[in-house]
Tab-separated table of N, CA and C in Angstrom:
chain	number	residue	atom	x	y	z
A	257	ASN	N	75.934	96.657	117.582
A	257	ASN	CA	77.135	96.134	117.109
A	257	ASN	C	76.638	95.499	115.680
A	258	ARG	N	75.620	95.136	115.356
A	258	ARG	CA	74.661	94.904	113.937
A	258	ARG	C	74.361	96.619	113.178
A	259	PHE	N	74.374	97.180	114.228
A	259	PHE	CA	73.912	98.789	113.508
A	259	PHE	C	75.624	99.327	112.892
A	260	ARG	N	76.147	98.900	113.984
A	260	ARG	CA	77.918	99.865	113.454
A	260	ARG	C	78.363	98.778	112.241
A	261	LYS	N	78.239	97.680	112.433
A	261	LYS	CA	78.385	96.999	111.427
A	261	LYS	C	78.104	97.194	109.494
A	262	LYS	N	76.756	97.144	110.050
A	262	LYS	CA	75.540	97.927	108.659
A	262	LYS	C	75.967	99.643	108.306
A	263	PHE	N	76.423	99.999	109.587
A	263	PHE	CA	76.736	101.688	109.051
A	263	PHE	C	78.391	101.622	108.202
A	264	LEU	N	79.397	100.872	109.098
A	264	LEU	CA	80.462	100.907	108.399
A	264	LEU	C	80.450	100.178	106.904
A	265	SER	N	79.619	99.291	106.764
A	265	SER	CA	79.951	98.740	105.615
A	265	SER	C	78.952	99.584	104.213
A	266	ILE	N	77.835	100.523	104.873
A	266	ILE	CA	77.435	101.667	103.741
A	266	ILE	C	78.334	102.551	103.623
A	267	HIS	N	79.225	103.292	104.572
A	267	HIS	CA	80.025	104.044	104.556
A	267	HIS	C	81.651	103.589	103.627
A	268	ARG	N	81.787	102.255	103.694
A	268	ARG	CA	82.799	102.163	103.057
A	268	ARG	C	82.201	101.846	101.504
A	269	LYS	N	80.832	101.332	101.285
A	269	LYS	CA	80.840	101.163	99.810
A	269	LYS	C	80.421	102.533	99.260
A	270	LEU	N	80.226	103.797	100.235
A	270	LEU	CA	80.245	104.954	99.766
A	270	LEU	C	81.749	105.733	98.983
A	271	LEU	N	82.369	105.178	100.103
A	271	LEU	CA	83.911	106.111	99.820
A	271	LEU	C	84.413	104.933	98.671
A	272	GLN	N	84.167	103.820	98.496
A	272	GLN	CA	84.879	102.943	96.967
A	272	GLN	C	84.183	103.391	96.142
A	273	ASN	N	82.791	104.011	96.228
A	273	ASN	CA	82.361	104.819	94.644
A	273	ASN	C	82.642	105.915	94.094
A	274	PHE	N	83.118	106.714	95.709
A	274	PHE	CA	83.865	108.345	95.481
A	274	PHE	C	85.347	108.256	94.604
A	275	ILE	N	85.802	106.884	95.364
A	275	ILE	CA	87.164	106.655	94.899
A	275	ILE	C	87.631	106.573	93.271
A	276	LYS	N	86.307	105.626	93.038
A	276	LYS	CA	86.199	105.581	91.826
A	276	LYS	C	85.918	106.269	90.635
A	277	GLU	N	84.943	107.242	91.269
A	277	GLU	CA	84.663	108.351	90.402
A	277	GLU	C	85.951	109.222	89.903
A	278	CYS	N	86.998	108.854	91.044
A	278	CYS	CA	88.148	109.653	91.029
A	278	CYS	C	89.475	109.213	89.886
A	279	HIS	N	88.878	107.885	89.363
A	279	HIS	CA	89.533	107.209	88.772
A	279	HIS	C	91.013	106.895	89.798
A	280	LEU	N	90.717	106.585	90.794
A	280	LEU	CA	92.071	106.008	91.623
A	280	LEU	C	91.620	104.750	91.816
A	281	PRO	N	92.733	103.670	92.147
A	281	PRO	CA	92.625	102.373	92.281
A	281	PRO	C	91.720	102.167	93.847
A	282	THR	N	90.919	100.920	93.737
A	282	THR	CA	90.256	100.569	95.286
A	282	THR	C	91.032	99.388	95.814
A	283	THR	N	91.593	98.603	95.199
A	283	THR	CA	92.300	97.470	95.521
A	283	THR	C	93.596	97.459	94.991
A	284	LEU	N	94.333	96.675	96.038
A	284	LEU	CA	96.090	96.628	95.736
A	284	LEU	C	96.709	96.228	94.465
A	285	PRO	N	95.503	95.089	93.937
A	285	PRO	CA	95.940	94.722	92.429
A	285	PRO	C	95.738	96.066	91.320
A	286	GLU	N	94.713	96.641	91.661
A	286	GLU	CA	94.767	97.946	90.668
A	286	GLU	C	95.958	99.032	90.718
A	287	LEU	N	96.826	98.586	91.539
A	287	LEU	CA	97.834	99.807	92.070
A	287	LEU	C	98.893	99.146	90.821
A	288	LYS	N	98.948	97.882	89.887
A	288	LYS	CA	99.809	97.672	88.972
A	288	LYS	C	100.851	97.379	89.752
A	289	SER	N	101.491	97.075	90.486
A	289	SER	CA	102.719	96.976	91.431
A	289	SER	C	103.727	96.251	90.350
A	290	LYS	N	104.689	96.877	90.749
A	290	LYS	CA	106.344	95.951	89.936
A	290	LYS	C	106.340	94.506	90.704
A	291	VAL	N	106.046	94.854	91.732
A	291	VAL	CA	106.175	93.512	92.911
A	291	VAL	C	105.018	93.138	92.809
A	292	GLU	N	105.006	91.428	92.998
A	292	GLU	CA	103.932	91.022	92.817
A	292	GLU	C	103.268	90.998	94.631
A	293	ILE	N	102.201	91.312	94.551
A	293	ILE	CA	101.820	91.245	95.798
A	293	ILE	C	100.819	90.059	96.476
A	294	THR	N	101.946	89.580	97.501
A	294	THR	CA	101.330	88.448	98.379
A	294	THR	C	100.745	88.395	99.413
A	295	ASN	N	100.056	87.511	99.892
A	295	ASN	CA	100.093	87.215	101.535
A	295	ASN	C	100.983	87.427	102.490
A	296	ASP	N	102.065	86.570	101.858
A	296	ASP	CA	103.144	86.877	102.374
A	296	ASP	C	104.141	88.321	102.573
A	297	LEU	N	103.795	88.883	101.595
A	297	LEU	CA	104.386	90.315	101.554
A	297	LEU	C	103.521	91.112	102.358
A	298	LEU	N	102.111	90.942	102.270
A	298	LEU	CA	101.368	91.882	103.186
A	298	LEU	C	101.525	91.158	104.630
A	299	LYS	N	102.005	90.202	104.965
A	299	LYS	CA	102.306	89.801	106.149
A	299	LYS	C	103.450	90.337	106.882
A	300	LYS	N	104.542	90.639	106.158
A	300	LYS	CA	106.157	91.430	106.148
A	300	LYS	C	105.235	92.723	106.552
A	301	VAL	N	104.753	93.596	105.505
A	301	VAL	CA	104.404	94.947	105.733
A	301	VAL	C	103.386	94.956	107.208
A	302	ALA	N	102.462	94.390	107.489
A	302	ALA	CA	101.870	94.569	108.761
A	302	ALA	C	102.894	94.560	110.055
A	303	ASP	N	103.918	93.391	109.726
A	303	ASP	CA	105.087	93.575	110.865
A	303	ASP	C	105.634	94.356	111.481
A	304	THR	N	106.257	94.873	110.478
A	304	THR	CA	106.789	95.891	110.287
A	304	THR	C	106.329	97.704	110.203
A	305	THR	N	104.907	97.310	110.338
A	305	THR	CA	104.191	98.932	110.477
A	305	THR	C	104.430	99.299	111.755
A	306	ASN	N	104.637	100.771	111.974
A	306	ASN	CA	104.874	101.451	112.796
A	306	ASN	C	103.672	101.616	113.449
A	307	LEU	N	102.747	101.206	114.622
A	307	LEU	CA	101.397	101.755	115.001
A	307	LEU	C	101.717	102.569	115.761
A	308	ILE	N	100.696	103.861	115.385
A	308	ILE	CA	100.344	104.937	116.032
A	308	ILE	C	99.683	104.964	117.286
A	309	LYS	N	99.907	105.261	118.325
A	309	LYS	CA	99.692	105.036	119.933
A	309	LYS	C	98.804	106.256	120.257
A	310	THR	N	98.612	107.403	119.048
A	310	THR	CA	97.738	108.660	119.797
A	310	THR	C	96.308	108.351	119.006
A	311	ASN	N	95.906	107.200	118.058
A	311	ASN	CA	94.835	106.967	117.891
A	311	ASN	C	94.132	106.766	118.623
A	312	PRO	N	92.675	107.096	118.578
A	312	PRO	CA	91.409	106.374	119.937
A	312	PRO	C	91.548	105.184	120.172
A	313	ARG	N	92.091	103.774	119.262
A	313	ARG	CA	92.297	102.834	120.064
A	313	ARG	C	93.758	102.143	118.634
A	314	THR	N	94.705	102.132	119.370
A	314	THR	CA	95.670	101.333	118.895
A	314	THR	C	95.473	100.134	118.048
A	315	LEU	N	95.892	99.704	116.646
A	315	LEU	CA	95.147	98.307	115.865
A	315	LEU	C	96.638	97.747	116.371
A	316	THR	N	95.995	96.554	116.565
A	316	THR	CA	97.367	95.400	116.496
A	316	THR	C	98.073	94.981	114.997
A	317	LYS	N	98.829	94.517	114.858
A	317	LYS	CA	99.739	94.056	113.735
A	317	LYS	C	98.824	93.240	112.876
A	318	GLU	N	97.744	92.209	113.463
A	318	GLU	CA	96.952	91.343	113.358
A	318	GLU	C	95.883	92.162	112.242
A	319	GLU	N	95.534	93.251	112.964
A	319	GLU	CA	94.232	93.685	112.396
A	319	GLU	C	94.599	94.521	111.216
A	320	VAL	N	96.052	95.240	111.179
A	320	VAL	CA	96.595	96.143	110.044
A	320	VAL	C	96.682	94.640	108.656
A	321	TYR	N	97.190	93.638	109.044
A	321	TYR	CA	96.994	92.353	108.322
A	321	TYR	C	95.687	91.989	107.731
A	322	ASP	N	94.947	92.277	108.525
A	322	ASP	CA	93.440	92.057	108.308
A	322	ASP	C	92.854	92.994	106.832
A	323	ILE	N	93.181	94.273	107.446
A	323	ILE	CA	92.796	95.450	106.788
A	323	ILE	C	93.685	95.402	104.904
A	324	LEU	N	94.963	94.920	105.304
A	324	LEU	CA	95.561	95.285	104.197
A	324	LEU	C	95.154	93.793	103.176
A	325	LEU	N	94.510	92.660	103.570
A	325	LEU	CA	93.995	91.151	103.343
A	325	LEU	C	92.570	91.906	102.382
A	326	GLU	N	92.008	92.694	103.109
A	326	GLU	CA	90.585	93.299	102.400
A	326	GLU	C	90.953	93.916	101.096
A	327	CYS	N	92.327	94.867	101.161
A	327	CYS	CA	92.387	95.414	100.013
A	327	CYS	C	92.591	94.507	98.612
A	328	MET	N	92.971	93.586	98.895
A	328	MET	CA	93.137	92.652	98.114
A	328	MET	C	92.074	92.778	96.956
């Protein structure tokens, strides 16, 4: 489990660096949305997300919300 977390942390940083090199936003605020992105808005998005059940493991709405919060 510790190895997995370390691996995912490194992978995430590599992906973020690649995205930055492509001059793409890496966080939700960088999108410069005309709508204020709040935790309440992210909760509504997570609660109305269509969860795909063909993934190796189906995410819960709470996990989707946590991912969105990580993007802030």
